[in-house]
Amino acid sequence: PISPLIGVENEVTVLPDEFELVQNYPNPFNPTTSIQFTISNRQFVTLKIYDILGREVAVLINNQMQAGQYEYKFNAENLKSGIYFYTLSSKGFSDTKKLVIVK
């Protein structure tokens, strides 16, 4: 006799209903950290890094993205120790968080 499968469930894909930028982890870090964010619908998105004076030092994402949850691994080996900010922007949404590089 054939027994039924146990413990297997259909995967349900749930699209997020809002934009969200999560605090990077680890923070402080050297030299890599993870930046997680959620996009609620297909949009043009930018994720940029700024120094303490507000100068753009890196563009991590600059393109059209589908709705979903994302994780970006940021490698800061070319940046000096200090306080930086990362900003996720799209049409109608912008959020900024602080990150600290310790070398």
PDB file of N, CA and C in Angstrom:
ATOM      1  N   PRO A   1       0.832  -1.198   0.000  1.00  0.00           N
ATOM      2  CA  PRO A   1       0.000   0.000   0.000  1.00  0.00           C
ATOM      3  C   PRO A   1       0.874   1.258   0.000  1.00  0.00           C
ATOM      4  N   ILE A   2       0.389   2.303  -0.594  1.00  0.00           N
ATOM      5  CA  ILE A   2       1.083   3.584  -0.651  1.00  0.00           C
ATOM      6  C   ILE A   2       0.530   4.490   0.440  1.00  0.00           C
ATOM      7  N   SER A   3       1.439   5.015   1.260  1.00  0.00           N
ATOM      8  CA  SER A   3       0.999   5.907   2.331  1.00  0.00           C
ATOM      9  C   SER A   3       1.006   7.349   1.836  1.00  0.00           C
ATOM     10  N   PRO A   4       0.082   8.162   2.328  1.00  0.00           N
ATOM     11  CA  PRO A   4       0.045   9.571   1.907  1.00  0.00           C
ATOM     12  C   PRO A   4       1.235  10.345   2.479  1.00  0.00           C
ATOM     13  N   LEU A   5       1.634  11.393   1.781  1.00  0.00           N
ATOM     14  CA  LEU A   5       2.705  12.248   2.275  1.00  0.00           C
ATOM     15  C   LEU A   5       2.235  12.996   3.521  1.00  0.00           C
ATOM     16  N   ILE A   6       3.131  13.131   4.458  1.00  0.00           N
ATOM     17  CA  ILE A   6       2.810  13.841   5.695  1.00  0.00           C
ATOM     18  C   ILE A   6       3.768  15.014   5.850  1.00  0.00           C
ATOM     19  N   GLY A   7       3.267  16.164   6.257  1.00  0.00           N
ATOM     20  CA  GLY A   7       4.107  17.313   6.549  1.00  0.00           C
ATOM     21  C   GLY A   7       4.476  18.162   5.347  1.00  0.00           C
ATOM     22  N   VAL A   8       3.848  17.938   4.204  1.00  0.00           N
ATOM     23  CA  VAL A   8       4.119  18.761   3.033  1.00  0.00           C
ATOM     24  C   VAL A   8       2.930  19.675   2.820  1.00  0.00           C
ATOM     25  N   GLU A   9       3.218  20.971   2.745  1.00  0.00           N
ATOM     26  CA  GLU A   9       2.153  21.940   2.558  1.00  0.00           C
ATOM     27  C   GLU A   9       2.402  22.755   1.304  1.00  0.00           C
ATOM     28  N   ASN A  10       1.328  23.214   0.701  1.00  0.00           N
ATOM     29  CA  ASN A  10       1.467  24.107  -0.445  1.00  0.00           C
ATOM     30  C   ASN A  10       2.065  25.415   0.025  1.00  0.00           C
ATOM     31  N   GLU A  11       3.024  25.926  -0.731  1.00  0.00           N
ATOM     32  CA  GLU A  11       3.637  27.200  -0.392  1.00  0.00           C
ATOM     33  C   GLU A  11       2.725  28.316  -0.866  1.00  0.00           C
ATOM     34  N   VAL A  12       2.397  29.218   0.042  1.00  0.00           N
ATOM     35  CA  VAL A  12       1.544  30.346  -0.279  1.00  0.00           C
ATOM     36  C   VAL A  12       2.422  31.578  -0.417  1.00  0.00           C
ATOM     37  N   THR A  13       2.332  32.218  -1.558  1.00  0.00           N
ATOM     38  CA  THR A  13       3.102  33.430  -1.779  1.00  0.00           C
ATOM     39  C   THR A  13       2.253  34.628  -1.389  1.00  0.00           C
ATOM     40  N   VAL A  14       2.741  35.380  -0.437  1.00  0.00           N
ATOM     41  CA  VAL A  14       2.024  36.563   0.020  1.00  0.00           C
ATOM     42  C   VAL A  14       2.836  37.783  -0.378  1.00  0.00           C
ATOM     43  N   LEU A  15       2.226  38.644  -1.167  1.00  0.00           N
ATOM     44  CA  LEU A  15       2.909  39.869  -1.555  1.00  0.00           C
ATOM     45  C   LEU A  15       2.761  40.899  -0.446  1.00  0.00           C
ATOM     46  N   PRO A  16       3.814  41.628  -0.148  1.00  0.00           N
ATOM     47  CA  PRO A  16       3.748  42.635   0.908  1.00  0.00           C
ATOM     48  C   PRO A  16       2.775  43.749   0.531  1.00  0.00           C
ATOM     49  N   ASP A  17       2.183  44.379   1.542  1.00  0.00           N
ATOM     50  CA  ASP A  17       1.225  45.450   1.270  1.00  0.00           C
ATOM     51  C   ASP A  17       1.792  46.840   1.562  1.00  0.00           C
ATOM     52  N   GLU A  18       3.073  46.903   1.925  1.00  0.00           N
ATOM     53  CA  GLU A  18       3.693  48.204   2.169  1.00  0.00           C
ATOM     54  C   GLU A  18       5.190  48.139   1.926  1.00  0.00           C
ATOM     55  N   PHE A  19       5.777  49.316   1.769  1.00  0.00           N
ATOM     56  CA  PHE A  19       7.229  49.419   1.666  1.00  0.00           C
ATOM     57  C   PHE A  19       7.800  49.409   3.071  1.00  0.00           C
ATOM     58  N   GLU A  20       8.981  48.805   3.217  1.00  0.00           N
ATOM     59  CA  GLU A  20       9.636  48.805   4.517  1.00  0.00           C
ATOM     60  C   GLU A  20      11.136  48.685   4.319  1.00  0.00           C
ATOM     61  N   LEU A  21      11.887  49.456   5.085  1.00  0.00           N
ATOM     62  CA  LEU A  21      13.335  49.368   5.124  1.00  0.00           C
ATOM     63  C   LEU A  21      13.713  48.931   6.527  1.00  0.00           C
ATOM     64  N   VAL A  22      14.450  47.840   6.638  1.00  0.00           N
ATOM     65  CA  VAL A  22      14.809  47.257   7.930  1.00  0.00           C
ATOM     66  C   VAL A  22      16.223  47.703   8.304  1.00  0.00           C
ATOM     67  N   GLN A  23      16.479  47.821   9.601  1.00  0.00           N
ATOM     68  CA  GLN A  23      17.823  48.171  10.074  1.00  0.00           C
ATOM     69  C   GLN A  23      18.813  47.097   9.641  1.00  0.00           C
ATOM     70  N   ASN A  24      19.957  47.526   9.116  1.00  0.00           N
ATOM     71  CA  ASN A  24      20.965  46.567   8.656  1.00  0.00           C
ATOM     72  C   ASN A  24      21.479  45.718   9.818  1.00  0.00           C
ATOM     73  N   TYR A  25      21.967  44.532   9.479  1.00  0.00           N
ATOM     74  CA  TYR A  25      22.513  43.623  10.493  1.00  0.00           C
ATOM     75  C   TYR A  25      23.726  42.920   9.932  1.00  0.00           C
ATOM     76  N   PRO A  26      24.820  42.815  10.616  1.00  0.00           N
ATOM     77  CA  PRO A  26      25.086  43.450  11.908  1.00  0.00           C
ATOM     78  C   PRO A  26      25.360  44.936  11.743  1.00  0.00           C
ATOM     79  N   ASN A  27      25.270  45.640  12.841  1.00  0.00           N
ATOM     80  CA  ASN A  27      25.533  47.071  12.862  1.00  0.00           C
ATOM     81  C   ASN A  27      25.997  47.447  14.257  1.00  0.00           C
ATOM     82  N   PRO A  28      27.234  47.859  14.451  1.00  0.00           N
ATOM     83  CA  PRO A  28      28.292  48.140  13.474  1.00  0.00           C
ATOM     84  C   PRO A  28      28.812  46.862  12.804  1.00  0.00           C
ATOM     85  N   PHE A  29      29.544  47.065  11.695  1.00  0.00           N
ATOM     86  CA  PHE A  29      30.016  45.927  10.915  1.00  0.00           C
ATOM     87  C   PHE A  29      31.374  46.198  10.293  1.00  0.00           C
ATOM     88  N   ASN A  30      32.025  45.119   9.835  1.00  0.00           N
ATOM     89  CA  ASN A  30      33.283  45.192   9.114  1.00  0.00           C
ATOM     90  C   ASN A  30      33.505  43.883   8.379  1.00  0.00           C
ATOM     91  N   PRO A  31      33.587  43.807   7.112  1.00  0.00           N
ATOM     92  CA  PRO A  31      33.282  44.832   6.128  1.00  0.00           C
ATOM     93  C   PRO A  31      31.910  44.660   5.491  1.00  0.00           C
ATOM     94  N   THR A  32      31.139  43.584   5.846  1.00  0.00           N
ATOM     95  CA  THR A  32      29.857  43.364   5.165  1.00  0.00           C
ATOM     96  C   THR A  32      28.683  43.384   6.137  1.00  0.00           C
ATOM     97  N   THR A  33      27.528  43.773   5.588  1.00  0.00           N
ATOM     98  CA  THR A  33      26.285  43.807   6.345  1.00  0.00           C
ATOM     99  C   THR A  33      25.132  43.486   5.396  1.00  0.00           C
ATOM    100  N   SER A  34      23.989  43.124   5.954  1.00  0.00           N
ATOM    101  CA  SER A  34      22.788  42.839   5.166  1.00  0.00           C
ATOM    102  C   SER A  34      21.776  43.956   5.338  1.00  0.00           C
ATOM    103  N   ILE A  35      21.226  44.402   4.220  1.00  0.00           N
ATOM    104  CA  ILE A  35      20.161  45.399   4.228  1.00  0.00           C
ATOM    105  C   ILE A  35      18.921  44.731   3.648  1.00  0.00           C
ATOM    106  N   GLN A  36      17.865  44.648   4.452  1.00  0.00           N
ATOM    107  CA  GLN A  36      16.620  44.023   4.005  1.00  0.00           C
ATOM    108  C   GLN A  36      15.564  45.095   3.772  1.00  0.00           C
ATOM    109  N   PHE A  37      14.742  44.865   2.747  1.00  0.00           N
ATOM    110  CA  PHE A  37      13.651  45.796   2.469  1.00  0.00           C
ATOM    111  C   PHE A  37      12.528  45.068   1.753  1.00  0.00           C
ATOM    112  N   THR A  38      11.359  45.683   1.807  1.00  0.00           N
ATOM    113  CA  THR A  38      10.152  45.123   1.212  1.00  0.00           C
ATOM    114  C   THR A  38       9.552  46.153   0.264  1.00  0.00           C
ATOM    115  N   ILE A  39       9.113  45.677  -0.902  1.00  0.00           N
ATOM    116  CA  ILE A  39       8.487  46.532  -1.907  1.00  0.00           C
ATOM    117  C   ILE A  39       7.075  46.007  -2.140  1.00  0.00           C
ATOM    118  N   SER A  40       6.071  46.886  -2.075  1.00  0.00           N
ATOM    119  CA  SER A  40       4.681  46.440  -2.160  1.00  0.00           C
ATOM    120  C   SER A  40       4.167  46.280  -3.581  1.00  0.00           C
ATOM    121  N   ASN A  41       4.774  46.950  -4.543  1.00  0.00           N
ATOM    122  CA  ASN A  41       4.351  46.790  -5.936  1.00  0.00           C
ATOM    123  C   ASN A  41       5.513  47.115  -6.864  1.00  0.00           C
ATOM    124  N   ARG A  42       5.363  46.744  -8.122  1.00  0.00           N
ATOM    125  CA  ARG A  42       6.434  46.952  -9.095  1.00  0.00           C
ATOM    126  C   ARG A  42       6.701  48.441  -9.248  1.00  0.00           C
ATOM    127  N   GLN A  43       7.954  48.849  -8.968  1.00  0.00           N
ATOM    128  CA  GLN A  43       8.320  50.255  -9.057  1.00  0.00           C
ATOM    129  C   GLN A  43       9.807  50.399  -9.334  1.00  0.00           C
ATOM    130  N   PHE A  44      10.174  51.621  -9.726  1.00  0.00           N
ATOM    131  CA  PHE A  44      11.581  51.973  -9.851  1.00  0.00           C
ATOM    132  C   PHE A  44      12.086  52.282  -8.448  1.00  0.00           C
ATOM    133  N   VAL A  45      13.190  51.648  -8.054  1.00  0.00           N
ATOM    134  CA  VAL A  45      13.688  51.732  -6.680  1.00  0.00           C
ATOM    135  C   VAL A  45      15.166  52.105  -6.693  1.00  0.00           C
ATOM    136  N   THR A  46      15.559  52.944  -5.720  1.00  0.00           N
ATOM    137  CA  THR A  46      16.974  53.218  -5.515  1.00  0.00           C
ATOM    138  C   THR A  46      17.326  52.915  -4.066  1.00  0.00           C
ATOM    139  N   LEU A  47      18.519  52.364  -3.892  1.00  0.00           N
ATOM    140  CA  LEU A  47      19.094  52.137  -2.561  1.00  0.00           C
ATOM    141  C   LEU A  47      20.494  52.725  -2.617  1.00  0.00           C
ATOM    142  N   LYS A  48      20.703  53.793  -1.829  1.00  0.00           N
ATOM    143  CA  LYS A  48      21.963  54.527  -1.893  1.00  0.00           C
ATOM    144  C   LYS A  48      22.574  54.675  -0.510  1.00  0.00           C
ATOM    145  N   ILE A  49      23.897  54.806  -0.481  1.00  0.00           N
ATOM    146  CA  ILE A  49      24.657  55.030   0.747  1.00  0.00           C
ATOM    147  C   ILE A  49      25.194  56.458   0.723  1.00  0.00           C
ATOM    148  N   TYR A  50      25.073  57.142   1.865  1.00  0.00           N
ATOM    149  CA  TYR A  50      25.561  58.522   1.999  1.00  0.00           C
ATOM    150  C   TYR A  50      26.506  58.609   3.192  1.00  0.00           C
ATOM    151  N   ASP A  51      27.487  59.510   3.093  1.00  0.00           N
ATOM    152  CA  ASP A  51      28.369  59.728   4.240  1.00  0.00           C
ATOM    153  C   ASP A  51      27.697  60.698   5.213  1.00  0.00           C
ATOM    154  N   ILE A  52      28.371  61.005   6.310  1.00  0.00           N
ATOM    155  CA  ILE A  52      27.806  61.841   7.367  1.00  0.00           C
ATOM    156  C   ILE A  52      27.511  63.268   6.890  1.00  0.00           C
ATOM    157  N   LEU A  53      28.169  63.701   5.808  1.00  0.00           N
ATOM    158  CA  LEU A  53      27.939  65.037   5.251  1.00  0.00           C
ATOM    159  C   LEU A  53      26.855  65.042   4.171  1.00  0.00           C
ATOM    160  N   GLY A  54      26.260  63.882   3.913  1.00  0.00           N
ATOM    161  CA  GLY A  54      25.184  63.794   2.933  1.00  0.00           C
ATOM    162  C   GLY A  54      25.649  63.570   1.506  1.00  0.00           C
ATOM    163  N   ARG A  55      26.925  63.271   1.330  1.00  0.00           N
ATOM    164  CA  ARG A  55      27.446  62.987  -0.017  1.00  0.00           C
ATOM    165  C   ARG A  55      27.175  61.532  -0.375  1.00  0.00           C
ATOM    166  N   GLU A  56      26.700  61.312  -1.578  1.00  0.00           N
ATOM    167  CA  GLU A  56      26.446  59.952  -2.055  1.00  0.00           C
ATOM    168  C   GLU A  56      27.783  59.233  -2.253  1.00  0.00           C
ATOM    169  N   VAL A  57      27.933  58.062  -1.619  1.00  0.00           N
ATOM    170  CA  VAL A  57      29.188  57.317  -1.752  1.00  0.00           C
ATOM    171  C   VAL A  57      29.000  55.995  -2.491  1.00  0.00           C
ATOM    172  N   ALA A  58      27.741  55.525  -2.619  1.00  0.00           N
ATOM    173  CA  ALA A  58      27.490  54.270  -3.344  1.00  0.00           C
ATOM    174  C   ALA A  58      26.037  54.201  -3.774  1.00  0.00           C
ATOM    175  N   VAL A  59      25.822  53.653  -4.969  1.00  0.00           N
ATOM    176  CA  VAL A  59      24.478  53.348  -5.448  1.00  0.00           C
ATOM    177  C   VAL A  59      24.390  51.833  -5.523  1.00  0.00           C
ATOM    178  N   LEU A  60      23.574  51.238  -4.656  1.00  0.00           N
ATOM    179  CA  LEU A  60      23.472  49.788  -4.590  1.00  0.00           C
ATOM    180  C   LEU A  60      22.414  49.248  -5.542  1.00  0.00           C
ATOM    181  N   ILE A  61      21.296  49.954  -5.641  1.00  0.00           N
ATOM    182  CA  ILE A  61      20.203  49.551  -6.531  1.00  0.00           C
ATOM    183  C   ILE A  61      19.689  50.802  -7.213  1.00  0.00           C
ATOM    184  N   ASN A  62      19.423  50.677  -8.512  1.00  0.00           N
ATOM    185  CA  ASN A  62      18.885  51.793  -9.292  1.00  0.00           C
ATOM    186  C   ASN A  62      18.145  51.229 -10.489  1.00  0.00           C
ATOM    187  N   ASN A  63      17.024  50.525 -10.218  1.00  0.00           N
ATOM    188  CA  ASN A  63      16.282  49.923 -11.317  1.00  0.00           C
ATOM    189  C   ASN A  63      14.862  49.543 -10.916  1.00  0.00           C
ATOM    190  N   GLN A  64      14.115  49.062 -11.884  1.00  0.00           N
ATOM    191  CA  GLN A  64      12.739  48.602 -11.687  1.00  0.00           C
ATOM    192  C   GLN A  64      12.779  47.266 -10.946  1.00  0.00           C
ATOM    193  N   MET A  65      11.921  47.120  -9.919  1.00  0.00           N
ATOM    194  CA  MET A  65      11.893  45.882  -9.143  1.00  0.00           C
ATOM    195  C   MET A  65      10.455  45.433  -8.938  1.00  0.00           C
ATOM    196  N   GLN A  66      10.286  44.122  -8.845  1.00  0.00           N
ATOM    197  CA  GLN A  66       8.978  43.532  -8.589  1.00  0.00           C
ATOM    198  C   GLN A  66       8.653  43.598  -7.094  1.00  0.00           C
ATOM    199  N   ALA A  67       7.377  43.479  -6.763  1.00  0.00           N
ATOM    200  CA  ALA A  67       6.961  43.416  -5.361  1.00  0.00           C
ATOM    201  C   ALA A  67       7.603  42.200  -4.709  1.00  0.00           C
ATOM    202  N   GLY A  68       8.017  42.353  -3.445  1.00  0.00           N
ATOM    203  CA  GLY A  68       8.600  41.227  -2.731  1.00  0.00           C
ATOM    204  C   GLY A  68       9.528  41.673  -1.627  1.00  0.00           C
ATOM    205  N   GLN A  69      10.147  40.700  -0.988  1.00  0.00           N
ATOM    206  CA  GLN A  69      11.111  40.954   0.068  1.00  0.00           C
ATOM    207  C   GLN A  69      12.505  40.720  -0.499  1.00  0.00           C
ATOM    208  N   TYR A  70      13.428  41.611  -0.167  1.00  0.00           N
ATOM    209  CA  TYR A  70      14.770  41.551  -0.711  1.00  0.00           C
ATOM    210  C   TYR A  70      15.804  41.697   0.400  1.00  0.00           C
ATOM    211  N   GLU A  71      16.990  41.165   0.129  1.00  0.00           N
ATOM    212  CA  GLU A  71      18.121  41.324   1.025  1.00  0.00           C
ATOM    213  C   GLU A  71      19.331  41.660   0.173  1.00  0.00           C
ATOM    214  N   TYR A  72      20.005  42.751   0.518  1.00  0.00           N
ATOM    215  CA  TYR A  72      21.193  43.179  -0.220  1.00  0.00           C
ATOM    216  C   TYR A  72      22.390  43.048   0.701  1.00  0.00           C
ATOM    217  N   LYS A  73      23.412  42.355   0.252  1.00  0.00           N
ATOM    218  CA  LYS A  73      24.663  42.231   1.007  1.00  0.00           C
ATOM    219  C   LYS A  73      25.578  43.373   0.576  1.00  0.00           C
ATOM    220  N   PHE A  74      25.857  44.273   1.511  1.00  0.00           N
ATOM    221  CA  PHE A  74      26.682  45.443   1.238  1.00  0.00           C
ATOM    222  C   PHE A  74      28.089  45.214   1.754  1.00  0.00           C
ATOM    223  N   ASN A  75      29.066  45.373   0.858  1.00  0.00           N
ATOM    224  CA  ASN A  75      30.468  45.232   1.209  1.00  0.00           C
ATOM    225  C   ASN A  75      31.098  46.625   1.237  1.00  0.00           C
ATOM    226  N   ALA A  76      31.541  47.053   2.417  1.00  0.00           N
ATOM    227  CA  ALA A  76      32.073  48.404   2.600  1.00  0.00           C
ATOM    228  C   ALA A  76      33.597  48.416   2.727  1.00  0.00           C
ATOM    229  N   GLU A  77      34.270  47.449   2.134  1.00  0.00           N
ATOM    230  CA  GLU A  77      35.724  47.395   2.291  1.00  0.00           C
ATOM    231  C   GLU A  77      36.436  48.610   1.708  1.00  0.00           C
ATOM    232  N   ASN A  78      35.797  49.326   0.777  1.00  0.00           N
ATOM    233  CA  ASN A  78      36.421  50.509   0.179  1.00  0.00           C
ATOM    234  C   ASN A  78      36.073  51.811   0.905  1.00  0.00           C
ATOM    235  N   LEU A  79      35.284  51.725   1.969  1.00  0.00           N
ATOM    236  CA  LEU A  79      34.909  52.918   2.725  1.00  0.00           C
ATOM    237  C   LEU A  79      35.671  52.973   4.040  1.00  0.00           C
ATOM    238  N   LYS A  80      35.858  54.175   4.539  1.00  0.00           N
ATOM    239  CA  LYS A  80      36.536  54.375   5.814  1.00  0.00           C
ATOM    240  C   LYS A  80      35.576  54.108   6.969  1.00  0.00           C
ATOM    241  N   SER A  81      36.133  53.883   8.143  1.00  0.00           N
ATOM    242  CA  SER A  81      35.321  53.749   9.346  1.00  0.00           C
ATOM    243  C   SER A  81      34.505  55.020   9.545  1.00  0.00           C
ATOM    244  N   GLY A  82      33.294  54.851  10.061  1.00  0.00           N
ATOM    245  CA  GLY A  82      32.481  56.025  10.343  1.00  0.00           C
ATOM    246  C   GLY A  82      31.000  55.726  10.269  1.00  0.00           C
ATOM    247  N   ILE A  83      30.223  56.794  10.385  1.00  0.00           N
ATOM    248  CA  ILE A  83      28.766  56.714  10.333  1.00  0.00           C
ATOM    249  C   ILE A  83      28.325  57.044   8.914  1.00  0.00           C
ATOM    250  N   TYR A  84      27.442  56.208   8.393  1.00  0.00           N
ATOM    251  CA  TYR A  84      26.874  56.388   7.059  1.00  0.00           C
ATOM    252  C   TYR A  84      25.367  56.209   7.161  1.00  0.00           C
ATOM    253  N   PHE A  85      24.676  56.588   6.097  1.00  0.00           N
ATOM    254  CA  PHE A  85      23.233  56.422   6.035  1.00  0.00           C
ATOM    255  C   PHE A  85      22.879  55.716   4.740  1.00  0.00           C
ATOM    256  N   TYR A  86      21.847  54.876   4.788  1.00  0.00           N
ATOM    257  CA  TYR A  86      21.350  54.254   3.559  1.00  0.00           C
ATOM    258  C   TYR A  86      19.888  54.618   3.393  1.00  0.00           C
ATOM    259  N   THR A  87      19.505  54.926   2.153  1.00  0.00           N
ATOM    260  CA  THR A  87      18.165  55.400   1.847  1.00  0.00           C
ATOM    261  C   THR A  87      17.547  54.545   0.756  1.00  0.00           C
ATOM    262  N   LEU A  88      16.339  54.066   1.022  1.00  0.00           N
ATOM    263  CA  LEU A  88      15.533  53.356   0.029  1.00  0.00           C
ATOM    264  C   LEU A  88      14.480  54.340  -0.456  1.00  0.00           C
ATOM    265  N   SER A  89      14.422  54.565  -1.772  1.00  0.00           N
ATOM    266  CA  SER A  89      13.475  55.522  -2.334  1.00  0.00           C
ATOM    267  C   SER A  89      12.743  54.928  -3.513  1.00  0.00           C
ATOM    268  N   SER A  90      11.471  55.304  -3.638  1.00  0.00           N
ATOM    269  CA  SER A  90      10.659  54.976  -4.803  1.00  0.00           C
ATOM    270  C   SER A  90       9.547  56.013  -4.864  1.00  0.00           C
ATOM    271  N   LYS A  91       8.671  55.881  -5.810  1.00  0.00           N
ATOM    272  CA  LYS A  91       7.571  56.826  -5.944  1.00  0.00           C
ATOM    273  C   LYS A  91       6.701  56.788  -4.682  1.00  0.00           C
ATOM    274  N   GLY A  92       6.667  57.886  -3.961  1.00  0.00           N
ATOM    275  CA  GLY A  92       5.817  57.979  -2.781  1.00  0.00           C
ATOM    276  C   GLY A  92       6.387  57.374  -1.512  1.00  0.00           C
ATOM    277  N   PHE A  93       7.649  56.899  -1.542  1.00  0.00           N
ATOM    278  CA  PHE A  93       8.235  56.303  -0.345  1.00  0.00           C
ATOM    279  C   PHE A  93       9.714  56.635  -0.271  1.00  0.00           C
ATOM    280  N   SER A  94      10.166  56.956   0.928  1.00  0.00           N
ATOM    281  CA  SER A  94      11.590  57.142   1.186  1.00  0.00           C
ATOM    282  C   SER A  94      11.825  56.904   2.671  1.00  0.00           C
ATOM    283  N   ASP A  95      12.858  56.121   2.977  1.00  0.00           N
ATOM    284  CA  ASP A  95      13.211  55.870   4.371  1.00  0.00           C
ATOM    285  C   ASP A  95      14.729  55.776   4.454  1.00  0.00           C
ATOM    286  N   THR A  96      15.262  56.254   5.572  1.00  0.00           N
ATOM    287  CA  THR A  96      16.705  56.283   5.783  1.00  0.00           C
ATOM    288  C   THR A  96      17.041  55.669   7.126  1.00  0.00           C
ATOM    289  N   LYS A  97      18.117  54.880   7.154  1.00  0.00           N
ATOM    290  CA  LYS A  97      18.621  54.266   8.388  1.00  0.00           C
ATOM    291  C   LYS A  97      20.117  54.541   8.482  1.00  0.00           C
ATOM    292  N   LYS A  98      20.635  54.439   9.703  1.00  0.00           N
ATOM    293  CA  LYS A  98      22.059  54.684   9.961  1.00  0.00           C
ATOM    294  C   LYS A  98      22.807  53.359  10.005  1.00  0.00           C
ATOM    295  N   LEU A  99      24.023  53.349   9.454  1.00  0.00           N
ATOM    296  CA  LEU A  99      24.907  52.195   9.608  1.00  0.00           C
ATOM    297  C   LEU A  99      26.281  52.677  10.006  1.00  0.00           C
ATOM    298  N   VAL A 100      27.005  51.823  10.736  1.00  0.00           N
ATOM    299  CA  VAL A 100      28.312  52.204  11.279  1.00  0.00           C
ATOM    300  C   VAL A 100      29.352  51.183  10.827  1.00  0.00           C
ATOM    301  N   ILE A 101      30.393  51.690  10.188  1.00  0.00           N
ATOM    302  CA  ILE A 101      31.505  50.846   9.745  1.00  0.00           C
ATOM    303  C   ILE A 101      32.642  50.996  10.753  1.00  0.00           C
ATOM    304  N   VAL A 102      33.123  49.861  11.261  1.00  0.00           N
ATOM    305  CA  VAL A 102      34.238  49.861  12.223  1.00  0.00           C
ATOM    306  C   VAL A 102      35.348  48.988  11.652  1.00  0.00           C
ATOM    307  N   LYS A 103      36.505  49.584  11.427  1.00  0.00           N
ATOM    308  CA  LYS A 103      37.627  48.820  10.864  1.00  0.00           C
ATOM    309  C   LYS A 103      38.768  48.769  11.848  1.00  0.00           C
TER     310      LYS A 103
END
